[in-house]
Short mmCIF file of C-alpha atoms and ligand atoms in Angstrom, two decimals:
data_model
loop_
_atom_site.label_atom_id
_atom_site.label_comp_id
_atom_site.label_asym_id
_atom_site.label_seq_id
_atom_site.Cartn_x
_atom_site.Cartn_y
_atom_site.Cartn_z
CA MET A 205 -77.38 40.76 38.33
CA GLY A 206 -74.03 41.95 39.67
CA PHE A 207 -70.97 39.81 40.16
CA ARG A 208 -71.19 36.03 40.20
CA LYS A 209 -71.66 34.41 43.62
CA ASP A 210 -68.20 32.85 43.58
CA PHE A 211 -66.50 36.05 42.40
CA LEU A 212 -62.86 36.00 43.46
CA TRP A 213 -62.17 39.25 45.29
CA GLY A 214 -58.66 39.78 46.54
CA GLY A 215 -55.33 41.45 46.09
CA ALA A 216 -52.18 40.93 44.05
CA THR A 217 -48.46 40.87 44.78
CA ALA A 218 -45.20 39.60 43.29
CA ALA A 219 -42.43 37.79 45.17
CA ASN A 220 -39.68 40.26 44.33
CA GLN A 221 -41.78 43.20 45.46
CA ILE A 222 -42.87 41.86 48.85
CA GLU A 223 -40.83 38.88 50.07
CA GLY A 224 -37.34 40.13 50.83
CA GLY A 225 -35.19 37.54 52.64
CA ILE A 226 -33.21 36.98 49.47
CA PHE A 227 -30.23 35.47 51.27
CA GLU A 228 -32.37 33.15 53.38
CA GLY A 229 -33.44 29.55 52.83
CA GLU A 230 -30.59 29.03 50.32
CA ARG A 231 -32.38 31.17 47.76
CA GLY A 232 -30.31 31.99 44.67
CA LEU A 233 -29.81 35.37 43.02
CA ALA A 234 -32.26 36.50 40.32
CA ASN A 235 -32.40 39.36 37.79
CA VAL A 236 -34.90 41.21 39.99
CA ASP A 237 -32.35 41.33 42.82
CA LEU A 238 -30.10 43.46 40.63
CA MET A 239 -32.70 46.14 39.97
CA PRO A 240 -31.46 49.20 41.83
CA TYR A 241 -33.38 52.09 43.32
CA GLY A 242 -32.44 55.37 41.65
CA SER A 243 -31.58 56.79 38.28
CA ASP A 244 -29.93 53.62 36.90
CA ARG A 245 -33.05 51.49 37.36
CA TYR A 246 -34.53 52.18 33.95
CA SER A 247 -31.29 51.40 32.06
CA VAL A 248 -30.85 48.15 33.97
CA GLY A 249 -34.51 47.22 33.42
CA THR A 250 -34.26 47.81 29.70
CA GLY A 251 -31.19 45.58 29.46
CA VAL A 252 -28.66 48.19 28.40
CA LEU A 253 -26.81 48.63 31.70
CA TRP A 254 -25.45 45.51 33.37
CA LEU A 255 -24.88 45.38 37.12
CA ASP A 256 -23.21 42.04 37.53
CA GLU A 257 -22.64 41.82 41.23
CA VAL A 258 -24.43 43.28 44.18
CA ASP A 259 -22.53 46.56 44.19
CA ASN A 260 -22.92 49.90 45.91
CA HIS A 261 -26.44 50.52 44.64
CA TYR A 262 -29.42 50.03 46.95
CA PHE A 263 -31.51 47.05 45.83
CA PRO A 264 -35.00 47.27 47.35
CA SER A 265 -36.00 43.66 46.59
CA HIS A 266 -33.45 42.36 49.11
CA ASN A 267 -35.76 43.13 52.01
CA ALA A 268 -38.85 44.47 50.22
CA VAL A 269 -41.60 44.51 52.87
CA ASP A 270 -40.34 41.31 54.49
CA PHE A 271 -43.36 39.16 53.65
CA TYR A 272 -40.89 36.29 54.10
CA HIS A 273 -41.13 36.80 57.85
CA HIS A 274 -44.54 38.48 58.05
CA TYR A 275 -46.68 36.22 55.86
CA LYS A 276 -48.83 34.97 58.73
CA GLU A 277 -49.67 38.48 59.87
CA ASP A 278 -50.27 39.63 56.29
CA ILE A 279 -52.53 36.75 55.31
CA ALA A 280 -54.51 37.25 58.54
CA LEU A 281 -55.04 40.88 57.46
CA PHE A 282 -56.15 39.77 53.98
CA ALA A 283 -58.59 37.37 55.66
CA GLU A 284 -59.88 40.18 57.83
CA MET A 285 -60.78 42.08 54.64
CA GLY A 286 -62.59 38.95 53.48
CA PHE A 287 -60.24 38.04 50.59
CA LYS A 288 -61.44 35.07 48.55
CA THR A 289 -58.18 34.94 46.64
CA PHE A 290 -54.59 36.10 47.01
CA ARG A 291 -52.44 36.59 43.94
CA MET A 292 -48.79 35.93 44.64
CA SER A 293 -45.80 34.71 42.69
CA ILE A 294 -43.08 32.17 43.23
CA ALA A 295 -39.47 33.31 43.50
CA TRP A 296 -37.95 30.81 41.07
CA THR A 297 -34.59 30.85 42.88
CA ARG A 298 -36.15 29.83 46.20
CA LEU A 299 -37.05 26.51 44.60
CA PHE A 300 -34.16 26.22 42.15
CA PRO A 301 -31.38 28.57 43.35
CA LYS A 302 -29.34 28.28 40.16
CA GLY A 303 -32.20 27.13 37.96
CA ASP A 304 -30.60 23.95 36.61
CA GLU A 305 -30.78 21.71 39.70
CA GLU A 306 -32.52 18.36 39.33
CA GLU A 307 -34.27 18.52 42.69
CA PRO A 308 -36.02 21.49 44.30
CA ASN A 309 -34.65 23.19 47.38
CA GLU A 310 -36.50 21.88 50.47
CA ASN A 311 -36.46 25.28 52.21
CA GLY A 312 -38.21 26.93 49.30
CA LEU A 313 -40.79 24.16 49.06
CA LYS A 314 -41.52 24.46 52.74
CA PHE A 315 -41.87 28.25 52.61
CA TYR A 316 -44.54 28.20 49.92
CA GLU A 317 -46.30 25.26 51.52
CA ASP A 318 -46.53 27.27 54.74
CA VAL A 319 -47.91 30.25 52.82
CA PHE A 320 -50.53 28.09 51.06
CA LYS A 321 -51.50 26.40 54.35
CA GLU A 322 -52.03 29.79 55.87
CA CYS A 323 -54.29 30.75 52.94
CA LYS A 324 -56.23 27.53 53.28
CA LYS A 325 -56.82 28.22 56.95
CA TYR A 326 -58.91 31.23 55.89
CA ASN A 327 -60.40 29.67 52.73
CA ILE A 328 -58.36 31.96 50.54
CA GLU A 329 -57.76 30.45 47.10
CA PRO A 330 -54.23 31.31 45.94
CA LEU A 331 -53.81 32.61 42.41
CA VAL A 332 -50.20 31.85 41.59
CA THR A 333 -48.07 33.55 38.97
CA ILE A 334 -45.42 30.99 38.15
CA ASN A 335 -43.15 33.66 36.76
CA HIS A 336 -43.49 37.30 37.73
CA PHE A 337 -40.32 38.83 36.30
CA ASP A 338 -37.84 36.41 37.95
CA CYS A 339 -35.03 34.73 36.12
CA PRO A 340 -32.16 32.96 37.88
CA MET A 341 -28.94 34.96 37.39
CA TYR A 342 -26.98 31.74 36.99
CA LEU A 343 -29.00 30.88 33.88
CA ILE A 344 -28.63 34.40 32.51
CA GLN A 345 -24.87 34.23 32.94
CA THR A 346 -24.39 30.70 31.66
CA ILE A 347 -26.92 30.27 28.85
CA GLY A 348 -28.20 33.80 28.22
CA GLY A 349 -31.54 33.20 29.95
CA TRP A 350 -34.57 32.94 27.67
CA ARG A 351 -32.39 33.38 24.58
CA SER A 352 -31.66 29.70 25.05
CA ARG A 353 -34.24 27.00 24.30
CA GLU A 354 -32.87 25.10 27.29
CA MET A 355 -34.81 27.53 29.49
CA ILE A 356 -37.99 25.74 28.51
CA ASN A 357 -36.90 22.61 30.39
CA HIS A 358 -35.89 24.57 33.47
CA TYR A 359 -39.22 26.38 33.52
CA VAL A 360 -41.23 23.21 32.95
CA LYS A 361 -39.38 21.58 35.85
CA LEU A 362 -40.31 24.53 38.07
CA ALA A 363 -43.96 24.34 37.03
CA LYS A 364 -44.13 20.57 37.41
CA THR A 365 -42.77 20.90 40.94
CA LEU A 366 -45.44 23.46 41.76
CA PHE A 367 -48.32 21.50 40.22
CA THR A 368 -47.25 18.33 42.01
CA TYR A 369 -46.36 19.58 45.46
CA TYR A 370 -49.17 22.09 45.76
CA LYS A 371 -51.89 20.08 44.03
CA ASP A 372 -54.21 20.36 47.02
CA TYR A 373 -53.64 24.04 47.59
CA VAL A 374 -53.57 25.83 44.22
CA HIS A 375 -55.92 25.63 41.23
CA TYR A 376 -55.43 28.99 39.50
CA TRP A 377 -52.14 29.59 37.70
CA LEU A 378 -50.71 32.32 35.47
CA THR A 379 -47.75 31.27 33.37
CA PHE A 380 -45.95 34.61 32.80
CA ASN A 381 -46.74 38.03 34.22
CA GLU A 382 -47.39 40.70 31.56
CA ILE A 383 -45.83 38.76 28.73
CA ASN A 384 -45.85 41.86 26.47
CA MET A 385 -43.62 43.67 28.98
CA ILE A 386 -40.63 42.06 27.27
CA LEU A 387 -40.94 44.73 24.57
CA HIS A 388 -40.70 47.53 27.15
CA PHE A 389 -38.63 46.33 30.13
CA PRO A 390 -36.75 43.29 28.78
CA PHE A 391 -34.25 42.67 31.60
CA VAL A 392 -37.03 42.70 34.16
CA ALA A 393 -39.51 40.78 32.04
CA ALA A 394 -37.14 38.08 30.78
CA GLY A 395 -33.65 38.64 32.19
CA LEU A 396 -32.61 39.92 28.77
CA ARG A 397 -29.37 41.89 28.43
CA PHE A 398 -28.46 43.31 25.05
CA GLU A 399 -25.12 43.02 23.34
CA LYS A 400 -23.93 46.22 21.69
CA GLY A 401 -25.20 46.54 18.12
CA GLU A 402 -27.37 43.41 18.08
CA ASN A 403 -30.87 43.29 16.59
CA GLN A 404 -32.77 43.80 19.85
CA ALA A 405 -36.09 42.79 18.29
CA GLN A 406 -34.59 39.43 17.35
CA ALA A 407 -33.41 38.83 20.90
CA MET A 408 -36.86 39.67 22.27
CA ILE A 409 -38.68 37.47 19.76
CA THR A 410 -36.38 34.54 20.47
CA CYS A 411 -37.00 34.90 24.20
CA VAL A 412 -40.72 35.32 23.91
CA HIS A 413 -41.11 32.37 21.54
CA HIS A 414 -39.36 30.19 24.09
CA GLU A 415 -41.69 31.55 26.77
CA LEU A 416 -44.74 30.85 24.61
CA VAL A 417 -43.66 27.26 24.01
CA ALA A 418 -42.95 26.89 27.73
CA SER A 419 -46.35 28.38 28.55
CA ALA A 420 -48.15 25.90 26.27
CA LEU A 421 -46.21 22.96 27.72
CA VAL A 422 -47.07 23.85 31.29
CA THR A 423 -50.70 24.56 30.39
CA ARG A 424 -50.88 20.97 29.15
CA LEU A 425 -49.07 19.71 32.22
CA ALA A 426 -51.33 21.63 34.62
CA HIS A 427 -54.39 20.02 33.03
CA GLU A 428 -52.82 16.56 33.08
CA ILE A 429 -51.74 16.74 36.72
CA ASN A 430 -55.04 18.10 37.94
CA PRO A 431 -58.06 18.55 35.66
CA ASP A 432 -59.33 21.17 38.13
CA ASN A 433 -56.38 23.43 37.33
CA LYS A 434 -57.21 26.62 35.44
CA VAL A 435 -54.41 28.37 33.58
CA GLY A 436 -54.36 31.96 32.39
CA CYS A 437 -52.17 34.21 30.30
CA MET A 438 -51.43 37.72 31.56
CA LEU A 439 -51.32 40.99 29.62
CA ALA A 440 -50.22 44.50 30.56
CA ALA A 441 -53.42 45.98 29.15
CA GLY A 442 -54.83 49.42 28.51
CA VAL A 443 -56.56 50.46 25.30
CA TYR A 444 -54.81 52.90 22.95
CA TYR A 445 -57.04 55.75 21.81
CA PRO A 446 -56.22 57.63 18.61
CA GLU A 447 -55.08 61.18 19.37
CA THR A 448 -57.63 62.49 16.83
CA CYS A 449 -60.16 60.98 14.42
CA ARG A 450 -57.60 61.23 11.62
CA PRO A 451 -57.49 57.76 10.04
CA GLU A 452 -53.70 57.75 10.46
CA ASP A 453 -54.06 58.19 14.21
CA TYR A 454 -56.64 55.42 14.37
CA PHE A 455 -54.33 53.13 12.43
CA LYS A 456 -51.45 53.90 14.79
CA ALA A 457 -53.67 53.16 17.82
CA MET A 458 -54.76 49.86 16.26
CA SER A 459 -51.14 48.92 15.58
CA ASP A 460 -50.08 49.79 19.14
CA ASP A 461 -52.93 47.69 20.52
CA ARG A 462 -51.88 44.78 18.35
CA GLU A 463 -48.33 45.03 19.62
CA SER A 464 -49.76 44.43 23.09
CA TYR A 465 -52.03 41.55 22.04
CA MET A 466 -49.48 39.81 19.84
CA PHE A 467 -48.24 37.28 22.41
CA ILE A 468 -51.47 36.57 24.26
CA ASP A 469 -53.05 36.01 20.84
CA VAL A 470 -50.73 33.00 20.67
CA GLN A 471 -51.53 31.84 24.19
CA SER A 472 -55.24 32.29 23.75
CA ARG A 473 -55.88 31.38 20.11
CA GLY A 474 -52.96 29.05 19.55
CA TYR A 475 -51.07 30.71 16.70
CA TYR A 476 -49.19 33.85 15.72
CA PRO A 477 -51.68 36.02 13.81
CA PRO A 478 -50.72 37.27 10.33
CA TYR A 479 -50.05 40.83 11.55
CA ALA A 480 -47.55 39.43 14.11
CA LEU A 481 -45.68 37.50 11.42
CA LYS A 482 -45.44 40.70 9.37
CA TRP A 483 -44.29 42.64 12.43
CA VAL A 484 -41.46 40.16 12.99
CA LYS A 485 -40.45 40.37 9.33
CA LYS A 486 -40.37 44.16 9.41
CA LYS A 487 -37.94 43.95 12.31
CA ASN A 488 -35.63 41.80 10.15
CA ALA A 489 -36.17 38.99 12.56
CA TYR A 490 -37.56 35.44 12.57
CA ILE A 491 -39.40 33.20 15.02
CA PRO A 492 -37.18 30.26 16.02
CA PHE A 493 -39.83 27.59 15.39
CA GLU A 494 -38.85 23.98 15.93
CA GLU A 495 -40.70 20.89 14.86
CA GLY A 496 -43.87 20.39 16.85
CA ASP A 497 -44.07 23.97 18.19
CA LYS A 498 -47.05 24.95 16.05
CA GLU A 499 -49.15 21.93 17.09
CA LEU A 500 -48.20 22.40 20.71
CA LEU A 501 -49.29 26.07 20.68
CA LYS A 502 -52.48 25.18 18.84
CA ASN A 503 -53.52 22.42 21.23
CA ASN A 504 -52.71 24.03 24.55
CA THR A 505 -54.37 27.39 24.82
CA VAL A 506 -55.21 29.04 28.13
CA ASP A 507 -58.49 28.76 30.04
CA PHE A 508 -58.87 32.43 30.88
CA ILE A 509 -57.34 35.81 30.11
CA SER A 510 -55.92 37.84 32.94
CA PHE A 511 -54.57 41.35 32.71
CA SER A 512 -53.36 44.42 34.56
CA TYR A 513 -55.05 47.73 33.94
CA TYR A 514 -53.90 51.04 35.37
CA SER A 515 -54.53 53.44 32.54
CA SER A 516 -55.54 53.88 28.94
CA ARG A 517 -53.01 55.24 26.46
CA VAL A 518 -53.04 57.55 23.43
CA SER A 519 -51.38 57.01 20.04
CA SER A 520 -50.48 59.58 17.46
CA ALA A 521 -49.31 59.14 13.88
CA ASN A 522 -47.41 62.39 14.21
CA PRO A 523 -43.76 61.48 14.70
CA ASP A 524 -43.32 64.62 16.80
CA LYS A 525 -45.91 63.40 19.27
CA GLY A 526 -45.85 66.29 21.67
CA LYS A 527 -45.89 65.82 25.39
CA GLN A 528 -45.60 62.27 26.65
CA THR A 529 -46.68 60.82 29.94
CA GLU A 530 -45.53 57.70 31.73
CA SER A 531 -48.01 54.87 31.75
CA ASN A 532 -46.57 51.80 33.39
CA ILE A 533 -43.32 51.90 31.40
CA PHE A 534 -45.28 52.49 28.17
CA ALA A 535 -44.98 56.15 27.12
CA SER A 536 -48.20 57.68 25.83
CA VAL A 537 -49.37 60.97 24.42
CA ILE A 538 -51.16 62.97 27.12
CA ASN A 539 -54.93 62.66 27.09
CA PRO A 540 -56.36 66.12 27.89
CA TYR A 541 -59.66 64.62 29.05
CA LEU A 542 -58.15 62.67 31.95
CA LYS A 543 -56.60 63.42 35.33
CA SER A 544 -53.26 61.89 36.27
CA SER A 545 -51.77 60.24 39.32
CA ASP A 546 -48.72 61.80 41.01
CA TRP A 547 -46.60 59.59 38.74
CA GLY A 548 -48.33 60.79 35.56
CA TRP A 549 -50.43 57.64 35.01
CA GLN A 550 -53.72 58.82 33.58
CA ILE A 551 -56.88 57.79 35.38
CA ASP A 552 -59.58 56.33 33.16
CA PRO A 553 -62.22 54.03 34.67
CA LEU A 554 -64.25 53.91 31.46
CA GLY A 555 -61.03 52.82 29.75
CA LEU A 556 -61.19 49.69 31.92
CA ARG A 557 -64.69 48.90 30.66
CA ILE A 558 -63.56 49.50 27.08
CA THR A 559 -60.47 47.33 27.57
CA MET A 560 -62.55 44.51 29.08
CA ASN A 561 -64.94 44.60 26.13
CA LEU A 562 -62.15 44.61 23.58
CA ILE A 563 -60.41 41.64 25.18
CA TYR A 564 -63.62 39.68 25.67
CA ASP A 565 -64.73 40.30 22.07
CA ARG A 566 -61.34 39.18 20.86
CA TYR A 567 -60.99 35.92 22.77
CA GLU A 568 -64.45 35.01 24.12
CA LYS A 569 -62.86 33.50 27.21
CA PRO A 570 -63.49 34.49 30.85
CA LEU A 571 -61.46 37.44 32.08
CA PHE A 572 -59.67 37.98 35.38
CA ILE A 573 -58.49 41.45 36.38
CA VAL A 574 -55.35 40.63 38.33
CA GLU A 575 -53.90 44.14 38.77
CA ASN A 576 -55.47 47.57 39.08
CA GLY A 577 -54.87 50.38 41.53
CA LEU A 578 -53.50 53.80 42.33
CA GLY A 579 -49.87 54.41 43.24
CA ALA A 580 -49.95 57.34 45.65
CA MET A 581 -48.12 58.92 48.58
CA ASP A 582 -49.76 58.28 51.94
CA THR A 583 -49.31 60.23 55.15
CA ILE A 584 -49.95 59.10 58.70
CA ASP A 585 -51.88 61.62 60.79
CA GLU A 586 -51.28 62.47 64.46
CA ASN A 587 -53.54 59.58 65.52
CA GLY A 588 -51.62 57.08 63.46
CA LEU A 589 -54.35 56.85 60.80
CA ILE A 590 -54.12 56.95 57.00
CA HIS A 591 -56.99 58.61 55.18
CA ASP A 592 -56.52 57.45 51.61
CA ASP A 593 -59.79 58.70 50.13
CA TYR A 594 -58.03 59.27 46.74
CA ARG A 595 -57.34 55.51 46.56
CA ILE A 596 -60.91 54.65 47.51
CA GLU A 597 -62.18 57.00 44.82
CA TYR A 598 -59.94 55.43 42.15
CA LEU A 599 -60.95 51.90 43.11
CA ARG A 600 -64.64 52.75 43.47
CA GLU A 601 -64.78 54.18 39.95
CA HIS A 602 -62.86 51.28 38.45
CA ILE A 603 -64.94 48.64 40.20
CA GLN A 604 -68.09 50.46 39.02
CA ALA A 605 -66.77 50.38 35.44
CA MET A 606 -65.96 46.70 35.81
CA LYS A 607 -69.50 46.11 37.09
CA ASP A 608 -70.92 47.94 34.07
CA ALA A 609 -68.88 45.73 31.78
CA VAL A 610 -70.39 42.68 33.47
CA ASP A 611 -73.96 43.93 33.92
CA GLU A 612 -74.45 46.07 30.85
CA ASP A 613 -72.13 44.47 28.31
CA GLY A 614 -72.18 40.81 29.34
CA VAL A 615 -68.46 40.34 29.90
CA GLU A 616 -67.64 37.17 31.84
CA LEU A 617 -65.37 38.03 34.77
CA LEU A 618 -63.92 35.56 37.26
CA GLY A 619 -62.42 37.93 39.78
CA TYR A 620 -60.57 41.08 40.70
CA THR A 621 -57.31 41.39 42.59
CA SER A 622 -56.20 44.97 43.12
CA TRP A 623 -52.47 45.55 42.82
CA GLY A 624 -50.26 45.75 45.88
CA CYS A 625 -52.96 44.96 48.42
CA ILE A 626 -50.16 45.53 50.87
CA ASP A 627 -47.62 48.30 50.16
CA SER A 628 -44.73 46.94 48.15
CA ILE A 629 -41.79 48.26 46.15
CA SER A 630 -42.58 49.80 42.82
CA ASN A 631 -41.56 47.77 39.82
CA GLY A 632 -40.98 50.80 37.62
CA THR A 633 -39.14 53.09 40.03
CA GLY A 634 -38.08 50.91 42.97
CA GLU A 635 -39.71 53.40 45.33
CA MET A 636 -41.57 52.53 48.53
CA LYS A 637 -43.35 55.84 48.68
CA LYS A 638 -45.41 54.90 45.61
CA ARG A 639 -47.96 52.94 47.59
CA TYR A 640 -50.93 50.89 46.38
CA GLY A 641 -51.93 48.97 49.49
CA PHE A 642 -54.88 48.74 51.82
CA ILE A 643 -52.19 47.96 54.38
CA TYR A 644 -49.42 50.47 55.02
CA VAL A 645 -45.90 49.17 55.65
CA ASP A 646 -43.43 51.33 57.56
CA ARG A 647 -40.53 51.36 55.14
CA ASP A 648 -39.07 54.18 53.04
CA ASN A 649 -37.25 54.60 49.73
CA GLU A 650 -33.83 54.20 51.34
CA GLY A 651 -34.76 51.00 53.16
CA LYS A 652 -35.39 52.46 56.60
CA GLY A 653 -38.42 51.59 58.75
CA THR A 654 -39.79 49.01 61.14
CA PHE A 655 -41.99 46.96 58.74
CA LYS A 656 -44.95 47.73 61.00
CA ARG A 657 -48.30 47.16 59.27
CA ILE A 658 -51.15 49.73 59.59
CA ARG A 659 -54.69 49.40 58.20
CA LYS A 660 -55.59 52.35 55.93
CA ASP A 661 -59.14 53.72 55.50
CA SER A 662 -59.28 51.81 52.21
CA PHE A 663 -58.85 48.58 54.21
CA TYR A 664 -62.27 49.01 55.84
CA TRP A 665 -63.80 50.23 52.59
CA TYR A 666 -62.59 47.18 50.61
CA LYS A 667 -63.86 44.88 53.36
CA GLN A 668 -67.40 46.17 52.82
CA VAL A 669 -67.02 45.94 49.03
CA ILE A 670 -66.18 42.25 49.38
CA GLU A 671 -68.84 41.61 52.01
CA SER A 672 -71.52 43.06 49.73
CA ASN A 673 -70.08 41.34 46.61
CA GLY A 674 -69.48 44.73 45.03
CA GLU A 675 -72.87 46.24 45.87
CA LYS A 676 -71.59 48.74 48.46
CA LEU A 677 -69.02 50.89 46.76
C1 BGP B 844 -47.12 45.95 36.68
C2 BGP B 844 -46.39 44.85 37.37
C3 BGP B 844 -46.43 44.89 38.85
C4 BGP B 844 -46.58 46.26 39.47
C5 BGP B 844 -47.42 47.22 38.69
C6 BGP B 844 -47.37 48.65 39.17
O1 BGP B 844 -46.49 46.17 35.49
O2 BGP B 844 -46.88 43.58 37.00
O3 BGP B 844 -45.36 44.13 39.27
O4 BGP B 844 -45.41 46.74 39.94
O5 BGP B 844 -47.13 47.18 37.33
O6 BGP B 844 -46.25 49.31 38.67
P1 BGP B 844 -45.29 50.18 39.55
O7 BGP B 844 -44.86 49.29 40.65
O8 BGP B 844 -44.17 50.58 38.67
O9 BGP B 844 -46.09 51.33 40.03
#
């Protein structure tokens, strides 16, 4: 029993949160580069405040944790922990600076080839998110980003480049990170900026339909180019519990869950389910289907389901829902049975087991947990050490719950990559002090620090977890 022999243990990152070097290698500007640190971040991320040029805000992605120059050191540290896989994403504008070029940028191609070669050196299988919240600013400004169906061609060109150039290095691909995030953080998720007074739901549905078509096209392409390629969808997951056993609360929780599943239902089962069609109608919107879309979606579903899990959530039918807590951008009613992180994200290991079961029951396809972890403040003691026992405790309990789902419930699980295996900038807040890593990076919220890397206690703990294939927690 226990995890499969080839279980893919590792860690997860995203280009805009670790790479930096945004003005190097002829990289173009992307939406994520205009996400400021500070009080305006949420309004920009939700598409209601537009920062057109790099202005007087501080933009943490510009240097992030400088993976661009430290990748060799970082991958060596991942190898030291025994990583079998490394989840990373491609900065679209490193390969296609404006997005509409015919040929990819050589510098960008070379950078990722070097990264993949470094992984190969240590037998680390990359797990590549083709699109983790990046959208070229040029395409947002000229064609409105994913509002335009033309985006499909630009995205397919990006994916084709990746599948072709990196055929020998990469076999696991995710098409879009947290595809349901478009409903919560639309500028970040899809480069979507709202016009005053427009039907926002319509804009989101148009964008996501284009993404779903693009996702199906590249799933087909990935399989054609290399039959060994495995393609996954990616969900920001976390079960909704009803606030009470009142049927109305249960119904609200079910509806909130469906709102999350709606788009991966399409990627995994190949069609919009009836409740999704009704949802669209209730929003006075329509899905911009074109001829052939339905067949394409039907015939090109994903091979596995990946998801992030940080927390469960609570739904209430009471419109005056009482106190709310943050839960990865999704607001939730507070669950009195759970503890919270310093950022108010509620900690629920059993919720992970429940979520895994729900997703596996729904799709009957292998799962991959590609994000999970605790954002916390770390301090360095007088000997230069970081004792992050709170992080170890969080991960231990979640990995145990994941093991129970496999051993006791029979869920098929391909791997586990904890979020931010190296400290990175927070997507939600832009902070550096909200740290997830096994590896500390000397960098603060204002962009000061040396980028020095330090192994935390959790580094040594995770190493033994991997060595024992999850037996020693
Ligand atoms: C997910 C994103 C990640 C990551 C994570 C943690 O939604 O896919 O990019 O950032 O959340 O969130 P945060 O960084 O806000 O703590």
